[in-house]
mmCIF file of C-alpha atoms in Angstrom:
data_model
loop_
_atom_site.group_PDB
_atom_site.id
_atom_site.type_symbol
_atom_site.label_atom_id
_atom_site.label_comp_id
_atom_site.label_asym_id
_atom_site.label_seq_id
_atom_site.Cartn_x
_atom_site.Cartn_y
_atom_site.Cartn_z
ATOM 1 C CA MET N 680 -5.772 -28.680 -36.015
ATOM 2 C CA ALA N 681 -8.431 -29.705 -33.457
ATOM 3 C CA THR N 682 -6.823 -33.145 -33.121
ATOM 4 C CA ASP N 683 -3.399 -31.589 -32.563
ATOM 5 C CA ILE N 684 -4.800 -29.340 -29.818
ATOM 6 C CA LYS N 685 -6.523 -32.267 -28.111
ATOM 7 C CA ASP N 686 -3.163 -34.034 -27.948
ATOM 8 C CA ALA N 687 -1.861 -31.091 -25.886
ATOM 9 C CA VAL N 688 -4.685 -31.298 -23.317
ATOM 10 C CA HIS N 689 -4.201 -32.890 -19.882
ATOM 11 C CA ALA N 690 -6.022 -33.046 -16.561
ATOM 12 C CA VAL N 691 -5.274 -30.244 -14.102
ATOM 13 C CA GLU N 692 -3.085 -32.441 -11.922
ATOM 14 C CA ALA N 693 0.382 -31.907 -10.519
ATOM 15 C CA ALA N 694 1.805 -34.902 -12.388
ATOM 16 C CA SER N 695 0.409 -33.624 -15.700
ATOM 17 C CA VAL N 696 1.783 -30.141 -15.069
ATOM 18 C CA MET N 697 5.250 -31.498 -14.300
ATOM 19 C CA ARG N 698 5.273 -33.435 -17.576
ATOM 20 C CA LEU N 699 4.759 -30.169 -19.457
ATOM 21 C CA LEU N 700 7.912 -28.625 -18.010
ATOM 22 C CA PRO N 701 11.574 -29.290 -18.858
ATOM 23 C CA ALA N 702 12.378 -29.631 -15.148
ATOM 24 C CA ARG N 703 10.550 -29.474 -11.846
ATOM 25 C CA PRO N 704 10.596 -25.721 -11.118
ATOM 26 C CA ARG N 705 11.570 -24.245 -7.797
ATOM 27 C CA LEU N 706 8.742 -21.760 -8.286
ATOM 28 C CA LEU N 707 5.466 -22.600 -10.041
ATOM 29 C CA ALA N 708 3.316 -19.537 -10.698
ATOM 30 C CA LEU N 709 -0.409 -20.046 -11.268
ATOM 31 C CA GLY N 710 -2.189 -16.972 -12.568
ATOM 32 C CA GLU N 711 -5.852 -16.066 -12.667
ATOM 33 C CA PRO N 712 -7.624 -13.721 -15.135
ATOM 34 C CA THR N 713 -10.040 -12.318 -12.571
ATOM 35 C CA HIS N 714 -10.258 -11.998 -8.801
ATOM 36 C CA GLY N 715 -12.971 -13.057 -6.411
ATOM 37 C CA GLU N 716 -14.099 -16.354 -7.978
ATOM 38 C CA ASP N 717 -13.794 -19.231 -5.515
ATOM 39 C CA LEU N 718 -13.984 -21.836 -8.290
ATOM 40 C CA LEU N 719 -10.577 -20.672 -9.533
ATOM 41 C CA LEU N 720 -9.235 -20.786 -5.973
ATOM 42 C CA ASP N 721 -10.571 -24.340 -5.607
ATOM 43 C CA VAL N 722 -8.475 -25.301 -8.643
ATOM 44 C CA ARG N 723 -5.471 -23.648 -6.968
ATOM 45 C CA ASN N 724 -6.097 -25.441 -3.676
ATOM 46 C CA GLU N 725 -6.312 -28.868 -5.277
ATOM 47 C CA LEU N 726 -3.175 -28.295 -7.346
ATOM 48 C CA PHE N 727 -1.287 -27.172 -4.236
ATOM 49 C CA ARG N 728 -2.426 -30.240 -2.314
ATOM 50 C CA GLN N 729 -1.108 -32.500 -5.079
ATOM 51 C CA LEU N 730 2.156 -30.560 -5.303
ATOM 52 C CA VAL N 731 2.616 -31.001 -1.547
ATOM 53 C CA GLU N 732 1.793 -34.684 -1.479
ATOM 54 C CA GLY N 733 3.489 -35.735 -4.701
ATOM 55 C CA GLU N 734 6.164 -33.197 -5.611
ATOM 56 C CA GLY N 735 7.624 -31.960 -2.325
ATOM 57 C CA TYR N 736 6.299 -28.387 -2.468
ATOM 58 C CA ARG N 737 6.037 -26.781 0.944
ATOM 59 C CA THR N 738 5.009 -23.123 0.537
ATOM 60 C CA ILE N 739 2.139 -21.244 -1.053
ATOM 61 C CA GLY N 740 2.194 -17.500 -1.674
ATOM 62 C CA ILE N 741 -0.813 -15.432 -2.702
ATOM 63 C CA GLU N 742 -1.493 -11.871 -3.840
ATOM 64 C CA SER N 743 -2.079 -10.459 -0.366
ATOM 65 C CA ASP N 744 -0.289 -8.093 2.043
ATOM 66 C CA CYS N 745 3.078 -9.625 2.996
ATOM 67 C CA LEU N 746 2.902 -8.332 6.581
ATOM 68 C CA MET N 747 -0.673 -9.496 7.161
ATOM 69 C CA GLY N 748 0.354 -12.872 5.750
ATOM 70 C CA LEU N 749 2.546 -13.437 8.799
ATOM 71 C CA VAL N 750 -0.661 -13.891 10.822
ATOM 72 C CA VAL N 751 -1.685 -16.741 8.504
ATOM 73 C CA ASP N 752 1.782 -18.296 8.565
ATOM 74 C CA ASP N 753 1.845 -18.285 12.364
ATOM 75 C CA TYR N 754 -1.497 -20.081 12.428
ATOM 76 C CA VAL N 755 -0.775 -22.775 9.837
ATOM 77 C CA THR N 756 2.767 -23.381 11.111
ATOM 78 C CA TRP N 757 2.392 -23.089 14.888
ATOM 79 C CA GLY N 758 -1.366 -22.958 15.564
ATOM 80 C CA THR N 759 -1.251 -19.359 16.820
ATOM 81 C CA GLY N 760 -4.710 -17.791 17.104
ATOM 82 C CA THR N 761 -7.998 -19.099 15.721
ATOM 83 C CA LEU N 762 -9.176 -19.657 12.165
ATOM 84 C CA ASP N 763 -11.752 -16.860 12.446
ATOM 85 C CA GLU N 764 -9.127 -14.399 13.695
ATOM 86 C CA VAL N 765 -6.734 -15.363 10.923
ATOM 87 C CA MET N 766 -9.303 -14.907 8.173
ATOM 88 C CA GLU N 767 -10.143 -11.470 9.565
ATOM 89 C CA ARG N 768 -6.604 -10.162 10.162
ATOM 90 C CA GLY N 769 -4.379 -12.202 7.842
ATOM 91 C CA PHE N 770 -5.569 -11.162 4.386
ATOM 92 C CA SER N 771 -5.766 -7.886 2.471
ATOM 93 C CA HIS N 772 -8.032 -6.901 -0.452
ATOM 94 C CA GLY N 773 -11.003 -8.663 1.200
ATOM 95 C CA TRP N 774 -9.566 -12.127 0.429
ATOM 96 C CA GLY N 775 -10.285 -13.290 3.992
ATOM 97 C CA ALA N 776 -14.009 -13.543 3.159
ATOM 98 C CA SER N 777 -13.329 -16.247 0.556
ATOM 99 C CA ALA N 778 -14.551 -19.732 1.469
ATOM 100 C CA ALA N 779 -11.785 -21.222 -0.705
ATOM 101 C CA ASN N 780 -9.084 -19.239 1.123
ATOM 102 C CA ARG N 781 -10.563 -20.370 4.423
ATOM 103 C CA GLU N 782 -10.436 -23.988 3.272
ATOM 104 C CA LEU N 783 -6.799 -23.555 2.180
ATOM 105 C CA VAL N 784 -5.809 -22.257 5.623
ATOM 106 C CA ARG N 785 -7.802 -24.972 7.418
ATOM 107 C CA TRP N 786 -6.206 -27.729 5.325
ATOM 108 C CA MET N 787 -2.678 -26.390 5.792
ATOM 109 C CA ARG N 788 -3.133 -26.252 9.566
ATOM 110 C CA ALA N 789 -4.521 -29.815 9.626
ATOM 111 C CA TYR N 790 -1.640 -31.055 7.462
ATOM 112 C CA ASN N 791 0.947 -29.483 9.767
ATOM 113 C CA GLU N 792 -0.543 -30.860 12.972
ATOM 114 C CA GLY N 793 1.958 -33.206 14.601
ATOM 115 C CA ARG N 794 4.624 -32.865 11.894
ATOM 116 C CA PRO N 795 8.199 -31.762 12.652
ATOM 117 C CA ALA N 796 8.877 -28.090 11.916
ATOM 118 C CA SER N 797 11.086 -28.928 8.919
ATOM 119 C CA GLU N 798 8.178 -30.668 7.151
ATOM 120 C CA ARG N 799 5.455 -28.124 7.827
ATOM 121 C CA LEU N 800 3.744 -26.100 5.115
ATOM 122 C CA ARG N 801 4.263 -22.345 5.049
ATOM 123 C CA PHE N 802 2.127 -19.440 3.871
ATOM 124 C CA ALA N 803 3.296 -16.108 2.453
ATOM 125 C CA GLY N 804 1.685 -12.893 1.324
ATOM 126 C CA LEU N 805 3.356 -11.664 -1.861
ATOM 127 C CA ASP N 806 2.016 -8.138 -2.239
ATOM 128 C CA GLY N 807 3.348 -5.051 -0.564
ATOM 129 C CA PRO N 808 1.239 -3.385 2.169
ATOM 130 C CA LEU N 809 -0.622 -1.606 -0.615
ATOM 131 C CA GLU N 810 -4.171 -1.061 -1.779
ATOM 132 C CA ILE N 811 -5.235 0.375 -5.149
ATOM 133 C CA SER N 812 -5.971 3.744 -3.566
ATOM 134 C CA HIS N 813 -3.147 4.079 -1.049
ATOM 135 C CA ALA N 814 -0.135 2.594 0.716
ATOM 136 C CA ALA N 815 0.163 1.758 4.399
ATOM 137 C CA SER N 816 2.243 3.584 6.960
ATOM 138 C CA PRO N 817 5.757 2.110 7.231
ATOM 139 C CA ARG N 818 5.374 2.001 11.041
ATOM 140 C CA GLN N 819 4.813 -1.738 11.462
ATOM 141 C CA ALA N 820 7.736 -2.746 9.268
ATOM 142 C CA LEU N 821 10.165 -0.132 10.590
ATOM 143 C CA THR N 822 9.462 -0.694 14.272
ATOM 144 C CA ALA N 823 9.537 -4.492 13.905
ATOM 145 C CA LEU N 824 12.913 -4.327 12.141
ATOM 146 C CA HIS N 825 14.260 -1.924 14.763
ATOM 147 C CA GLY N 826 12.958 -4.155 17.560
ATOM 148 C CA TYR N 827 14.624 -7.257 16.103
ATOM 149 C CA LEU N 828 17.967 -5.490 15.865
ATOM 150 C CA ALA N 829 17.713 -3.689 19.216
ATOM 151 C CA ALA N 830 17.262 -7.014 20.989
ATOM 152 C CA ARG N 831 20.412 -8.505 19.432
ATOM 153 C CA VAL N 832 23.068 -5.881 18.644
ATOM 154 C CA ASP N 833 24.858 -3.216 20.665
ATOM 155 C CA ALA N 834 22.784 -0.074 21.066
ATOM 156 C CA ASP N 835 25.673 2.009 19.733
ATOM 157 C CA LEU N 836 25.265 0.342 16.334
ATOM 158 C CA LEU N 837 21.636 1.398 15.903
ATOM 159 C CA PRO N 838 21.139 4.550 13.793
ATOM 160 C CA CYS N 839 18.330 5.782 16.085
ATOM 161 C CA ASP N 840 16.070 4.810 18.958
ATOM 162 C CA VAL N 841 12.443 3.759 18.598
ATOM 163 C CA GLU N 842 11.230 7.113 19.986
ATOM 164 C CA THR N 843 12.863 8.863 17.017
ATOM 165 C CA LEU N 844 11.064 6.547 14.624
ATOM 166 C CA ASP N 845 7.765 7.234 16.361
ATOM 167 C CA ARG N 846 8.279 10.991 16.162
ATOM 168 C CA LEU N 847 9.178 10.929 12.486
ATOM 169 C CA LEU N 848 6.332 8.600 11.568
ATOM 170 C CA GLY N 849 3.622 10.704 13.187
ATOM 171 C CA ALA N 850 -0.003 9.666 12.675
ATOM 172 C CA ASP N 851 -0.481 6.604 10.502
ATOM 173 C CA ASP N 852 -3.540 7.988 8.716
ATOM 174 C CA ARG N 853 -1.496 10.728 7.063
ATOM 175 C CA TRP N 854 0.483 8.015 5.271
ATOM 176 C CA ALA N 855 -2.565 5.952 4.310
ATOM 177 C CA ASN N 856 -4.552 8.892 2.931
ATOM 178 C CA PRO N 857 -6.443 7.579 -0.155
ATOM 179 C CA ALA N 858 -6.632 11.084 -1.637
ATOM 180 C CA THR N 859 -2.918 10.965 -2.447
ATOM 181 C CA MET N 860 -3.424 8.604 -5.392
ATOM 182 C CA MET N 861 -5.193 11.352 -7.349
ATOM 183 C CA ASP N 862 -3.578 14.341 -5.616
ATOM 184 C CA PRO N 863 0.205 14.002 -5.115
ATOM 185 C CA SER N 864 0.295 17.241 -3.106
ATOM 186 C CA GLN N 865 -1.429 15.423 -0.217
ATOM 187 C CA SER N 866 1.338 12.817 0.075
ATOM 188 C CA VAL N 867 3.832 13.018 2.940
ATOM 189 C CA GLY N 868 6.312 10.921 0.955
ATOM 190 C CA ARG N 869 8.722 13.799 0.298
ATOM 191 C CA SER N 870 8.456 15.551 3.640
ATOM 192 C CA ALA N 871 11.580 16.147 5.722
ATOM 193 C CA GLU N 872 10.453 13.371 8.075
ATOM 194 C CA ALA N 873 9.991 10.897 5.211
ATOM 195 C CA ARG N 874 13.434 11.699 3.814
ATOM 196 C CA GLU N 875 15.017 11.061 7.204
ATOM 197 C CA LEU N 876 13.052 7.824 7.602
ATOM 198 C CA ARG N 877 14.345 6.581 4.234
ATOM 199 C CA LEU N 878 17.916 7.100 5.411
ATOM 200 C CA LEU N 879 17.247 5.387 8.741
ATOM 201 C CA ALA N 880 15.525 2.452 7.035
ATOM 202 C CA ASP N 881 18.520 2.088 4.733
ATOM 203 C CA ASP N 882 20.871 2.112 7.743
ATOM 204 C CA LEU N 883 18.775 -0.495 9.566
ATOM 205 C CA VAL N 884 18.793 -2.825 6.541
ATOM 206 C CA ALA N 885 22.537 -2.295 6.137
ATOM 207 C CA LEU N 886 23.048 -3.190 9.813
ATOM 208 C CA LEU N 887 20.929 -6.316 9.336
ATOM 209 C CA GLU N 888 23.258 -7.413 6.547
ATOM 210 C CA ALA N 889 26.476 -6.422 8.318
ATOM 211 C CA GLU N 890 25.540 -8.424 11.436
ATOM 212 C CA THR N 891 24.400 -11.537 9.542
ATOM 213 C CA PRO N 892 26.797 -14.046 11.203
ATOM 214 C CA HIS N 893 25.858 -12.886 14.698
ATOM 215 C CA LEU N 894 22.135 -12.559 13.969
ATOM 216 C CA ILE N 895 21.809 -16.036 12.480
ATOM 217 C CA ALA N 896 23.514 -17.442 15.578
ATOM 218 C CA ALA N 897 21.458 -15.294 17.965
ATOM 219 C CA SER N 898 17.999 -15.947 16.510
ATOM 220 C CA SER N 899 16.059 -18.537 14.592
ATOM 221 C CA ARG N 900 16.136 -18.626 10.804
ATOM 222 C CA ASP N 901 12.438 -17.695 10.801
ATOM 223 C CA GLU N 902 13.148 -14.573 12.864
ATOM 224 C CA TRP N 903 16.021 -13.624 10.547
ATOM 225 C CA ASP N 904 13.858 -14.152 7.449
ATOM 226 C CA ARG N 905 11.102 -12.018 8.941
ATOM 227 C CA ALA N 906 13.544 -9.241 9.738
ATOM 228 C CA HIS N 907 14.464 -9.185 6.049
ATOM 229 C CA LEU N 908 10.766 -9.068 5.153
ATOM 230 C CA TYR N 909 10.346 -6.070 7.469
ATOM 231 C CA GLY N 910 13.339 -4.438 5.792
ATOM 232 C CA ARG N 911 11.922 -5.014 2.293
ATOM 233 C CA ALA N 912 8.510 -3.725 3.327
ATOM 234 C CA ALA N 913 9.886 -0.633 5.093
ATOM 235 C CA THR N 914 12.204 0.467 2.294
ATOM 236 C CA GLY N 915 9.632 -0.433 -0.355
ATOM 237 C CA LEU N 916 6.873 1.551 1.339
ATOM 238 C CA LEU N 917 9.040 4.620 1.863
ATOM 239 C CA ARG N 918 10.139 4.470 -1.760
ATOM 240 C CA TYR N 919 6.511 4.084 -2.879
ATOM 241 C CA HIS N 920 5.380 7.033 -0.749
ATOM 242 C CA HIS N 921 8.217 9.131 -2.202
ATOM 243 C CA TRP N 922 6.900 8.549 -5.713
ATOM 244 C CA MET N 923 3.275 9.035 -4.620
ATOM 245 C CA ALA N 924 4.306 12.665 -4.063
ATOM 246 C CA ASP N 925 5.752 12.982 -7.578
ATOM 247 C CA THR N 926 4.055 15.165 -10.192
ATOM 248 C CA SER N 927 6.002 14.131 -13.309
ATOM 249 C CA PRO N 928 4.612 11.996 -16.197
ATOM 250 C CA GLY N 929 6.693 9.100 -14.857
ATOM 251 C CA ARG N 930 4.713 8.893 -11.614
ATOM 252 C CA MET N 931 2.278 6.085 -12.512
ATOM 253 C CA PRO N 932 4.692 3.770 -14.350
ATOM 254 C CA ARG N 933 7.155 4.276 -11.496
ATOM 255 C CA LEU N 934 4.503 3.274 -8.908
ATOM 256 C CA LEU N 935 3.423 0.261 -10.974
ATOM 257 C CA GLY N 936 7.030 -0.817 -11.390
ATOM 258 C CA LEU N 937 7.715 -0.393 -7.675
ATOM 259 C CA ARG N 938 4.794 -2.644 -6.785
ATOM 260 C CA SER N 939 6.051 -5.255 -9.262
ATOM 261 C CA SER N 940 9.509 -5.065 -7.719
ATOM 262 C CA MET N 941 8.116 -5.500 -4.204
ATOM 263 C CA ILE N 942 6.108 -8.553 -5.264
ATOM 264 C CA ALA N 943 9.117 -10.000 -7.100
ATOM 265 C CA ALA N 944 11.356 -9.559 -4.045
ATOM 266 C CA ASN N 945 8.809 -11.366 -1.866
ATOM 267 C CA ILE N 946 8.507 -14.187 -4.431
ATOM 268 C CA LEU N 947 12.280 -14.623 -4.585
ATOM 269 C CA ALA N 948 12.412 -14.756 -0.781
ATOM 270 C CA VAL N 949 9.762 -17.504 -0.841
ATOM 271 C CA ALA N 950 11.813 -19.423 -3.410
ATOM 272 C CA GLU N 951 14.823 -19.392 -1.075
ATOM 273 C CA ARG N 952 12.872 -21.651 1.316
ATOM 274 C CA GLY N 953 12.341 -24.338 -1.316
ATOM 275 C CA ARG N 954 9.747 -25.290 -3.885
ATOM 276 C CA ALA N 955 6.626 -23.139 -3.817
ATOM 277 C CA LEU N 956 3.368 -22.455 -5.620
ATOM 278 C CA VAL N 957 2.544 -18.763 -5.987
ATOM 279 C CA HIS N 958 -0.854 -17.431 -7.026
ATOM 280 C CA ALA N 959 -1.842 -13.983 -8.280
ATOM 281 C CA HIS N 960 -3.327 -12.282 -11.321
ATOM 282 C CA ASN N 961 -1.949 -13.445 -14.673
ATOM 283 C CA ALA N 962 -0.595 -9.945 -15.299
ATOM 284 C CA HIS N 963 1.769 -10.181 -12.334
ATOM 285 C CA PHE N 964 3.379 -13.405 -13.560
ATOM 286 C CA GLN N 965 3.830 -12.839 -17.285
ATOM 287 C CA ARG N 966 7.347 -12.785 -18.710
ATOM 288 C CA ASP N 967 6.523 -9.885 -21.033
ATOM 289 C CA LYS N 968 6.341 -6.223 -20.145
ATOM 290 C CA SER N 969 3.072 -5.050 -18.656
ATOM 291 C CA THR N 970 1.196 -2.223 -20.332
ATOM 292 C CA MET N 971 -1.774 -0.040 -19.551
ATOM 293 C CA ARG N 972 -3.260 3.223 -20.730
ATOM 294 C CA LEU N 973 -4.498 6.039 -18.506
ATOM 295 C CA GLY N 974 -6.336 8.480 -20.715
ATOM 296 C CA ASP N 975 -4.012 9.168 -23.635
ATOM 297 C CA LEU N 976 -0.880 8.089 -21.757
ATOM 298 C CA PRO N 977 0.508 4.583 -22.363
ATOM 299 C CA PHE N 978 2.544 3.035 -19.536
ATOM 300 C CA GLU N 979 5.018 0.153 -19.564
ATOM 301 C CA TRP N 980 6.800 -1.649 -16.734
ATOM 302 C CA TRP N 981 8.314 -5.064 -16.086
ATOM 303 C CA SER N 982 5.958 -7.503 -14.383
ATOM 304 C CA SER N 983 6.968 -9.397 -11.251
ATOM 305 C CA GLY N 984 7.145 -12.606 -13.277
ATOM 306 C CA ALA N 985 9.588 -11.069 -15.742
ATOM 307 C CA ILE N 986 11.844 -9.996 -12.867
ATOM 308 C CA VAL N 987 11.660 -13.395 -11.157
ATOM 309 C CA HIS N 988 12.284 -15.247 -14.428
ATOM 310 C CA ALA N 989 15.379 -13.098 -15.039
ATOM 311 C CA HIS N 990 16.713 -14.355 -11.678
ATOM 312 C CA LEU N 991 15.612 -17.996 -11.752
ATOM 313 C CA GLY N 992 15.513 -18.975 -15.440
ATOM 314 C CA GLU N 993 14.091 -22.509 -15.730
ATOM 315 C CA GLY N 994 13.541 -22.473 -11.988
ATOM 316 C CA TYR N 995 10.454 -20.358 -12.752
ATOM 317 C CA ALA N 996 7.405 -21.731 -14.572
ATOM 318 C CA PHE N 997 4.156 -19.936 -15.317
ATOM 319 C CA LEU N 998 0.698 -21.400 -15.856
ATOM 320 C CA ALA N 999 -1.752 -18.751 -17.046
ATOM 321 C CA THR N 1000 -5.439 -19.381 -16.428
ATOM 322 C CA ALA N 1001 -8.007 -18.682 -19.129
ATOM 323 C CA LEU N 1002 -11.740 -19.156 -18.912
ATOM 324 C CA GLY N 1003 -14.775 -19.400 -21.135
ATOM 325 C CA THR N 1004 -17.669 -17.744 -19.343
ATOM 326 C CA ILE N 1005 -18.482 -15.837 -16.167
ATOM 327 C CA ARG N 1006 -22.148 -15.366 -17.003
ATOM 328 C CA HIS N 1007 -23.022 -13.712 -13.701
ATOM 329 C CA GLN N 1008 -20.582 -10.941 -14.694
ATOM 330 C CA GLY N 1009 -21.792 -10.680 -18.286
ATOM 331 C CA VAL N 1010 -18.887 -12.650 -19.786
ATOM 332 C CA ASP N 1011 -20.575 -15.022 -22.245
ATOM 333 C CA THR N 1012 -19.336 -17.659 -24.688
ATOM 334 C CA PRO N 1013 -16.087 -16.475 -26.294
ATOM 335 C CA PRO N 1014 -15.986 -15.857 -30.073
ATOM 336 C CA PRO N 1015 -14.655 -18.940 -31.891
ATOM 337 C CA ASP N 1016 -11.713 -17.063 -33.439
ATOM 338 C CA THR N 1017 -10.252 -16.113 -30.037
ATOM 339 C CA LEU N 1018 -7.836 -18.200 -27.982
ATOM 340 C CA GLU N 1019 -10.540 -18.767 -25.366
ATOM 341 C CA GLY N 1020 -13.034 -19.654 -28.113
ATOM 342 C CA ILE N 1021 -10.700 -22.306 -29.542
ATOM 343 C CA LEU N 1022 -10.226 -23.813 -26.073
ATOM 344 C CA TYR N 1023 -13.944 -23.537 -25.273
ATOM 345 C CA ALA N 1024 -14.773 -25.747 -28.267
ATOM 346 C CA LEU N 1025 -13.006 -28.704 -26.666
ATOM 347 C CA PRO N 1026 -15.266 -31.048 -24.665
ATOM 348 C CA GLU N 1027 -13.432 -30.945 -21.323
ATOM 349 C CA ASP N 1028 -14.703 -28.603 -18.571
ATOM 350 C CA ARG N 1029 -11.311 -28.077 -16.943
ATOM 351 C CA TYR N 1030 -7.849 -28.923 -18.206
ATOM 352 C CA VAL N 1031 -4.260 -27.769 -18.672
ATOM 353 C CA VAL N 1032 -2.911 -27.361 -22.183
ATOM 354 C CA ASP N 1033 0.722 -27.368 -23.278
ATOM 355 C CA ALA N 1034 1.132 -23.779 -24.491
ATOM 356 C CA ARG N 1035 4.010 -24.549 -26.841
ATOM 357 C CA ARG N 1036 2.195 -27.456 -28.515
ATOM 358 C CA LEU N 1037 -0.899 -25.291 -28.748
ATOM 359 C CA GLY N 1038 1.137 -22.597 -30.486
ATOM 360 C CA ALA N 1039 2.568 -25.171 -32.897
ATOM 361 C CA ALA N 1040 -0.916 -26.521 -33.652
ATOM 362 C CA LEU N 1041 -2.206 -23.039 -34.393
ATOM 363 C CA GLY N 1042 0.709 -22.350 -36.738
ATOM 364 C CA ASP N 1043 0.203 -19.075 -38.576
ATOM 365 C CA ALA N 1044 -3.481 -18.931 -37.635
ATOM 366 C CA ARG N 1045 -3.117 -16.470 -34.795
ATOM 367 C CA PRO N 1046 -6.263 -16.059 -32.653
ATOM 368 C CA ALA N 1047 -7.946 -12.682 -32.359
ATOM 369 C CA PRO N 1048 -7.752 -10.910 -28.990
ATOM 370 C CA ARG N 1049 -10.879 -11.397 -26.888
ATOM 371 C CA VAL N 1050 -12.567 -8.175 -25.810
ATOM 372 C CA SER N 1051 -13.962 -8.470 -22.298
ATOM 373 C CA PRO N 1052 -17.310 -6.776 -21.626
ATOM 374 C CA TRP N 1053 -16.449 -6.607 -17.907
ATOM 375 C CA PHE N 1054 -13.523 -4.624 -16.533
ATOM 376 C CA GLY N 1055 -12.809 -7.252 -13.857
ATOM 377 C CA TYR N 1056 -11.817 -9.966 -16.325
ATOM 378 C CA ALA N 1057 -8.675 -9.822 -18.486
ATOM 379 C CA ALA N 1058 -8.532 -12.234 -21.421
ATOM 380 C CA LEU N 1059 -5.188 -13.729 -22.407
ATOM 381 C CA ASP N 1060 -3.175 -11.885 -25.018
ATOM 382 C CA PRO N 1061 -2.517 -14.339 -27.884
ATOM 383 C CA ALA N 1062 0.746 -12.500 -28.607
ATOM 384 C CA HIS N 1063 2.087 -13.789 -25.256
ATOM 385 C CA LEU N 1064 1.306 -17.449 -25.958
ATOM 386 C CA ALA N 1065 4.949 -18.420 -26.439
ATOM 387 C CA ALA N 1066 5.798 -17.041 -22.987
ATOM 388 C CA TYR N 1067 3.388 -19.372 -21.141
ATOM 389 C CA ASP N 1068 4.516 -22.801 -19.982
ATOM 390 C CA GLY N 1069 0.928 -23.954 -19.869
ATOM 391 C CA ILE N 1070 -2.639 -22.684 -19.814
ATOM 392 C CA VAL N 1071 -5.171 -23.860 -17.256
ATOM 393 C CA PHE N 1072 -8.587 -23.568 -18.890
ATOM 394 C CA VAL N 1073 -11.856 -23.455 -16.949
ATOM 395 C CA LYS N 1074 -14.851 -23.605 -19.264
ATOM 396 C CA ASP N 1075 -17.556 -22.017 -17.119
ATOM 397 C CA VAL N 1076 -17.079 -20.110 -13.873
ATOM 398 C CA THR N 1077 -20.278 -20.202 -11.855
ATOM 399 C CA ARG N 1078 -21.224 -17.816 -9.079
ATOM 400 C CA SER N 1079 -19.262 -18.454 -5.876
#
């Protein structure tokens, strides 16, 4: 069996990855099993560089706030701002402090310098304007969408003026109150103002669609695309806040599913531009249903990858990343009967393995699930092996 597995192992290079797949995908998803390790981001950066230079990929999307990501895109595409400003204001979840993310942004800007706009690389945030504990105010998205439309359509067509939006929105901190995650009664998501804002946001998005021929002629494609991003973010946030105020048993799976849907919509919008590499946690990209347990309650929802795959079919490919050790986090050598243990026994330090050939080599000898001693690392589920197009394996992750 070891010989059969070795035959499925290749270098982590764009050309090797493409040979694993039935066709060059419009969207290549690269997952990671843990956040915050720059070594894994270095692997991502190098793969993206090779995809750009050898396979015609032009966009990268990462698990970061989609609205903040516009700051990064403006810098890499047009040189707006400075690198320090972009790293401070263009990333959520603390990702701006990553040296590997900084190097990605620096390289993209250098690559774009002097190239025609049609050949420049683009950056996208894939996540909604959400944190684990709370969701942002819909102000930025709503007012930006309203401003785009107000500058281009007759005032009589607008469902409201910007002063009405400002009055209904009120103070931003009442939306972004972290206490609402544990106490739905503190959410403003089902207030009279929030209900009216949901209707207005729906009307603004409907107007954006109805005026498509005029708007495409009256603005650049980038401006039109961004208006749609503002519409997705505004309606998604208002929907999310509505369910933050819910008290039924369906509250958490609904919120988890809404986040997945927001990420999936942003990924599909990225795919409309052309070939792209997207990067986030493995769990976001899997084709199977996601599951978790909160106390005695099990939750299920469709992952973003499952939604995207349903839309794109073979246009979507998923490389899951597995790893052997993160010793500085207490994750030591994997047991030999686990999937990670089988891969760890191979001599290479870093490689991509054909998941289907690996499954065939294992036959009926199904690996045991690996139990992680650290909450921040999620081992691969051997039951999902058939749903991976490939597995990127990193033997030892050292401290960043």
